[in-house]
């Protein structure tokens, strides 16, 4: 099978009522290129937004999701071909839409919880219709560092891989 496309369909709000809703700093770059790399928003005391958390240049949410979904198919026993492979054109296609993909921190009295949620719509011949992948991971920490953004997103991607594997396993 092959992954034909992964389209980022996330909707961003300007001033969301809670940190779990995708948003970008209205004073910063809100281009499609910036949105494609956005994974979270830093917040200070009382939930005040402080700045966007974005992937490094050259990485996008779509590319991360594509790799996670492909890994799920591979772990289920499928051979995943890439553009340029001999059987690419004849392989059954899968398409994905990223509806949600967001990370946030939730301060608490004794600990801070890091969170990630994702919702994907997968469709194509290999799936016999449309399937939904929904994940949510959380982890409590005493102290949160900047590396915790990467860690919670990696756990979210692992959850996408696992749910995809379970969904497509024979």
PDB file of C-alpha atoms in Angstrom:
ATOM      1  CA  UNK A   1       0.000   0.000   0.000  1.00  0.00           C
ATOM      2  CA  UNK A   2       1.022   3.601  -0.378  1.00  0.00           C
ATOM      3  CA  UNK A   3       0.145   6.836   1.342  1.00  0.00           C
ATOM      4  CA  UNK A   4      -1.027   9.165  -1.414  1.00  0.00           C
ATOM      5  CA  UNK A   5      -1.585  12.335   0.582  1.00  0.00           C
ATOM      6  CA  UNK A   6      -1.750  13.743   4.079  1.00  0.00           C
ATOM      7  CA  UNK A   7      -3.686  17.015   4.173  1.00  0.00           C
ATOM      8  CA  UNK A   8      -3.576  19.295   7.205  1.00  0.00           C
ATOM      9  CA  UNK A   9      -7.188  20.400   7.826  1.00  0.00           C
ATOM     10  CA  UNK A  10      -6.676  21.798  11.327  1.00  0.00           C
ATOM     11  CA  UNK A  11      -8.637  24.908  12.273  1.00  0.00           C
ATOM     12  CA  UNK A  12      -6.824  27.501  14.376  1.00  0.00           C
ATOM     13  CA  UNK A  13      -8.605  29.950  16.676  1.00  0.00           C
ATOM     14  CA  UNK A  14      -7.320  33.388  17.653  1.00  0.00           C
ATOM     15  CA  UNK A  15      -8.319  33.392  21.340  1.00  0.00           C
ATOM     16  CA  UNK A  16      -9.552  29.921  22.268  1.00  0.00           C
ATOM     17  CA  UNK A  17     -11.305  29.377  25.605  1.00  0.00           C
ATOM     18  CA  UNK A  18      -8.851  26.610  26.571  1.00  0.00           C
ATOM     19  CA  UNK A  19      -5.269  25.535  25.848  1.00  0.00           C
ATOM     20  CA  UNK A  20      -6.307  22.283  24.131  1.00  0.00           C
ATOM     21  CA  UNK A  21      -7.639  24.184  21.101  1.00  0.00           C
ATOM     22  CA  UNK A  22      -5.197  24.950  18.291  1.00  0.00           C
ATOM     23  CA  UNK A  23      -4.269  28.622  18.151  1.00  0.00           C
ATOM     24  CA  UNK A  24      -1.503  30.851  16.855  1.00  0.00           C
ATOM     25  CA  UNK A  25      -0.200  34.175  18.089  1.00  0.00           C
ATOM     26  CA  UNK A  26      -2.183  36.751  16.050  1.00  0.00           C
ATOM     27  CA  UNK A  27       0.904  38.996  15.960  1.00  0.00           C
ATOM     28  CA  UNK A  28       3.115  36.249  14.504  1.00  0.00           C
ATOM     29  CA  UNK A  29       3.279  34.639  11.064  1.00  0.00           C
ATOM     30  CA  UNK A  30      -0.041  32.870  10.376  1.00  0.00           C
ATOM     31  CA  UNK A  31       0.836  31.618   6.889  1.00  0.00           C
ATOM     32  CA  UNK A  32       0.009  28.087   5.788  1.00  0.00           C
ATOM     33  CA  UNK A  33       3.717  27.252   6.177  1.00  0.00           C
ATOM     34  CA  UNK A  34       3.656  28.340   9.847  1.00  0.00           C
ATOM     35  CA  UNK A  35       0.400  26.486  10.524  1.00  0.00           C
ATOM     36  CA  UNK A  36       1.889  23.332   8.972  1.00  0.00           C
ATOM     37  CA  UNK A  37       4.653  23.372  11.616  1.00  0.00           C
ATOM     38  CA  UNK A  38       2.555  24.461  14.650  1.00  0.00           C
ATOM     39  CA  UNK A  39       2.195  21.845  17.397  1.00  0.00           C
ATOM     40  CA  UNK A  40       1.343  23.875  20.513  1.00  0.00           C
ATOM     41  CA  UNK A  41       1.256  27.224  22.231  1.00  0.00           C
ATOM     42  CA  UNK A  42       3.210  28.203  25.339  1.00  0.00           C
ATOM     43  CA  UNK A  43       1.146  29.641  28.159  1.00  0.00           C
ATOM     44  CA  UNK A  44       2.066  31.485  31.319  1.00  0.00           C
ATOM     45  CA  UNK A  45       0.259  32.101  34.562  1.00  0.00           C
ATOM     46  CA  UNK A  46      -3.541  32.256  34.344  1.00  0.00           C
ATOM     47  CA  UNK A  47      -3.421  30.624  30.881  1.00  0.00           C
ATOM     48  CA  UNK A  48      -2.057  33.676  29.063  1.00  0.00           C
ATOM     49  CA  UNK A  49      -0.646  32.664  25.662  1.00  0.00           C
ATOM     50  CA  UNK A  50       3.079  33.385  25.384  1.00  0.00           C
ATOM     51  CA  UNK A  51       4.189  32.071  22.009  1.00  0.00           C
ATOM     52  CA  UNK A  52       3.835  29.386  19.383  1.00  0.00           C
ATOM     53  CA  UNK A  53       5.574  26.018  19.532  1.00  0.00           C
ATOM     54  CA  UNK A  54       6.567  24.921  16.041  1.00  0.00           C
ATOM     55  CA  UNK A  55       8.478  22.052  14.493  1.00  0.00           C
ATOM     56  CA  UNK A  56      11.960  22.734  13.106  1.00  0.00           C
ATOM     57  CA  UNK A  57      12.254  24.082   9.572  1.00  0.00           C
ATOM     58  CA  UNK A  58      11.670  21.292   7.039  1.00  0.00           C
ATOM     59  CA  UNK A  59       9.309  19.280   9.282  1.00  0.00           C
ATOM     60  CA  UNK A  60       5.526  19.488   9.196  1.00  0.00           C
ATOM     61  CA  UNK A  61       2.655  17.922  11.092  1.00  0.00           C
ATOM     62  CA  UNK A  62       1.631  16.211   7.827  1.00  0.00           C
ATOM     63  CA  UNK A  63       5.045  14.583   7.416  1.00  0.00           C
ATOM     64  CA  UNK A  64       5.066  13.359  11.038  1.00  0.00           C
ATOM     65  CA  UNK A  65       1.549  11.947  10.671  1.00  0.00           C
ATOM     66  CA  UNK A  66       2.459  10.267   7.369  1.00  0.00           C
ATOM     67  CA  UNK A  67       5.392   8.488   9.025  1.00  0.00           C
ATOM     68  CA  UNK A  68       3.280   7.432  12.041  1.00  0.00           C
ATOM     69  CA  UNK A  69       0.473   6.038   9.844  1.00  0.00           C
ATOM     70  CA  UNK A  70       2.971   4.259   7.559  1.00  0.00           C
ATOM     71  CA  UNK A  71       4.615   2.698  10.638  1.00  0.00           C
ATOM     72  CA  UNK A  72       1.203   1.482  11.823  1.00  0.00           C
ATOM     73  CA  UNK A  73       0.572  -0.247   8.494  1.00  0.00           C
ATOM     74  CA  UNK A  74       4.073  -1.750   8.510  1.00  0.00           C
ATOM     75  CA  UNK A  75       3.646  -3.055  12.062  1.00  0.00           C
ATOM     76  CA  UNK A  76       0.374  -4.674  10.913  1.00  0.00           C
ATOM     77  CA  UNK A  77       2.284  -6.549   8.209  1.00  0.00           C
ATOM     78  CA  UNK A  78       1.699  -4.318   5.185  1.00  0.00           C
ATOM     79  CA  UNK A  79       4.437  -3.380   2.762  1.00  0.00           C
ATOM     80  CA  UNK A  80       4.373   0.409   2.429  1.00  0.00           C
ATOM     81  CA  UNK A  81       5.854   1.697  -0.820  1.00  0.00           C
ATOM     82  CA  UNK A  82       7.089   5.220  -1.410  1.00  0.00           C
ATOM     83  CA  UNK A  83       7.136   7.373  -4.511  1.00  0.00           C
ATOM     84  CA  UNK A  84       9.861   6.040  -6.804  1.00  0.00           C
ATOM     85  CA  UNK A  85       9.411   2.402  -5.695  1.00  0.00           C
ATOM     86  CA  UNK A  86       8.647  -0.065  -8.503  1.00  0.00           C
ATOM     87  CA  UNK A  87       5.108  -0.940  -7.313  1.00  0.00           C
ATOM     88  CA  UNK A  88       4.069   2.551  -6.225  1.00  0.00           C
ATOM     89  CA  UNK A  89       1.473   3.216  -8.944  1.00  0.00           C
ATOM     90  CA  UNK A  90      -0.249  -0.158  -8.544  1.00  0.00           C
ATOM     91  CA  UNK A  91      -0.284  -0.204  -4.710  1.00  0.00           C
ATOM     92  CA  UNK A  92      -3.605   0.463  -2.946  1.00  0.00           C
ATOM     93  CA  UNK A  93      -3.733   4.108  -1.853  1.00  0.00           C
ATOM     94  CA  UNK A  94      -4.471   5.580   1.558  1.00  0.00           C
ATOM     95  CA  UNK A  95      -5.205   9.273   2.107  1.00  0.00           C
ATOM     96  CA  UNK A  96      -5.208  11.074   5.430  1.00  0.00           C
ATOM     97  CA  UNK A  97      -6.682  14.290   6.742  1.00  0.00           C
ATOM     98  CA  UNK A  98      -5.339  15.796   9.956  1.00  0.00           C
ATOM     99  CA  UNK A  99      -8.362  17.184  11.800  1.00  0.00           C
ATOM    100  CA  UNK A 100      -6.570  17.738  15.136  1.00  0.00           C
ATOM    101  CA  UNK A 101      -2.949  17.523  16.234  1.00  0.00           C
ATOM    102  CA  UNK A 102      -2.124  19.619  19.278  1.00  0.00           C
ATOM    103  CA  UNK A 103       0.003  19.611  22.419  1.00  0.00           C
ATOM    104  CA  UNK A 104      -0.499  21.649  25.590  1.00  0.00           C
ATOM    105  CA  UNK A 105       0.539  21.859  29.218  1.00  0.00           C
ATOM    106  CA  UNK A 106      -1.976  21.928  32.049  1.00  0.00           C
ATOM    107  CA  UNK A 107      -0.685  23.329  35.345  1.00  0.00           C
ATOM    108  CA  UNK A 108      -1.931  21.710  38.538  1.00  0.00           C
ATOM    109  CA  UNK A 109      -1.381  22.095  42.247  1.00  0.00           C
ATOM    110  CA  UNK A 110       1.215  19.290  42.636  1.00  0.00           C
ATOM    111  CA  UNK A 111       2.233  18.654  39.031  1.00  0.00           C
ATOM    112  CA  UNK A 112       2.031  19.840  35.450  1.00  0.00           C
ATOM    113  CA  UNK A 113       0.362  17.571  32.919  1.00  0.00           C
ATOM    114  CA  UNK A 114       1.653  17.448  29.347  1.00  0.00           C
ATOM    115  CA  UNK A 115      -1.030  16.499  26.819  1.00  0.00           C
ATOM    116  CA  UNK A 116      -1.340  15.654  23.142  1.00  0.00           C
ATOM    117  CA  UNK A 117      -4.409  14.872  21.076  1.00  0.00           C
ATOM    118  CA  UNK A 118      -4.894  13.914  17.464  1.00  0.00           C
ATOM    119  CA  UNK A 119      -7.758  13.105  15.130  1.00  0.00           C
ATOM    120  CA  UNK A 120      -7.157  11.736  11.651  1.00  0.00           C
ATOM    121  CA  UNK A 121      -9.515  10.643   8.907  1.00  0.00           C
ATOM    122  CA  UNK A 122      -8.022   7.827   6.821  1.00  0.00           C
ATOM    123  CA  UNK A 123      -9.581   6.662   3.588  1.00  0.00           C
ATOM    124  CA  UNK A 124      -8.710   4.559   0.568  1.00  0.00           C
ATOM    125  CA  UNK A 125      -8.890   1.161  -1.068  1.00  0.00           C
ATOM    126  CA  UNK A 126      -6.676  -0.453   1.564  1.00  0.00           C
ATOM    127  CA  UNK A 127      -9.197   0.530   4.268  1.00  0.00           C
ATOM    128  CA  UNK A 128     -12.504  -0.280   2.538  1.00  0.00           C
ATOM    129  CA  UNK A 129     -13.922   3.144   3.405  1.00  0.00           C
ATOM    130  CA  UNK A 130     -13.148   5.922   5.862  1.00  0.00           C
ATOM    131  CA  UNK A 131     -11.673   5.238   9.301  1.00  0.00           C
ATOM    132  CA  UNK A 132     -11.015   7.634  12.178  1.00  0.00           C
ATOM    133  CA  UNK A 133      -7.941   7.566  14.377  1.00  0.00           C
ATOM    134  CA  UNK A 134      -8.362   9.492  17.636  1.00  0.00           C
ATOM    135  CA  UNK A 135      -5.648   9.570  20.263  1.00  0.00           C
ATOM    136  CA  UNK A 136      -4.948  11.380  23.493  1.00  0.00           C
ATOM    137  CA  UNK A 137      -1.903  10.984  25.701  1.00  0.00           C
ATOM    138  CA  UNK A 138      -1.055  12.699  28.980  1.00  0.00           C
ATOM    139  CA  UNK A 139       1.842  12.607  31.375  1.00  0.00           C
ATOM    140  CA  UNK A 140       2.280  14.276  34.761  1.00  0.00           C
ATOM    141  CA  UNK A 141       5.583  15.923  35.643  1.00  0.00           C
ATOM    142  CA  UNK A 142       6.915  17.864  38.582  1.00  0.00           C
ATOM    143  CA  UNK A 143       8.888  20.251  36.394  1.00  0.00           C
ATOM    144  CA  UNK A 144       8.373  20.834  32.682  1.00  0.00           C
ATOM    145  CA  UNK A 145      11.236  21.666  30.337  1.00  0.00           C
ATOM    146  CA  UNK A 146      11.284  22.720  26.690  1.00  0.00           C
ATOM    147  CA  UNK A 147      12.151  19.126  25.691  1.00  0.00           C
ATOM    148  CA  UNK A 148       8.810  17.989  27.084  1.00  0.00           C
ATOM    149  CA  UNK A 149       7.046  19.430  24.028  1.00  0.00           C
ATOM    150  CA  UNK A 150       9.001  17.009  21.823  1.00  0.00           C
ATOM    151  CA  UNK A 151       8.457  14.131  24.230  1.00  0.00           C
ATOM    152  CA  UNK A 152       4.662  14.465  24.400  1.00  0.00           C
ATOM    153  CA  UNK A 153       4.382  14.863  20.609  1.00  0.00           C
ATOM    154  CA  UNK A 154       6.501  11.723  20.137  1.00  0.00           C
ATOM    155  CA  UNK A 155       4.169   9.856  22.512  1.00  0.00           C
ATOM    156  CA  UNK A 156       1.203  11.173  20.519  1.00  0.00           C
ATOM    157  CA  UNK A 157       2.765   9.917  17.281  1.00  0.00           C
ATOM    158  CA  UNK A 158       3.416   6.515  18.876  1.00  0.00           C
ATOM    159  CA  UNK A 159      -0.277   6.382  19.850  1.00  0.00           C
ATOM    160  CA  UNK A 160      -1.243   7.134  16.226  1.00  0.00           C
ATOM    161  CA  UNK A 161       1.021   4.314  15.033  1.00  0.00           C
ATOM    162  CA  UNK A 162      -0.438   1.891  17.587  1.00  0.00           C
ATOM    163  CA  UNK A 163      -4.057   2.763  16.852  1.00  0.00           C
ATOM    164  CA  UNK A 164      -3.465   2.535  13.094  1.00  0.00           C
ATOM    165  CA  UNK A 165      -1.810  -0.889  13.567  1.00  0.00           C
ATOM    166  CA  UNK A 166      -4.756  -2.190  15.586  1.00  0.00           C
ATOM    167  CA  UNK A 167      -7.268  -0.768  13.114  1.00  0.00           C
ATOM    168  CA  UNK A 168      -5.690  -2.381  10.022  1.00  0.00           C
ATOM    169  CA  UNK A 169      -4.453  -5.656  11.543  1.00  0.00           C
ATOM    170  CA  UNK A 170      -6.096  -8.683   9.947  1.00  0.00           C
TER     171      UNK A 170
END
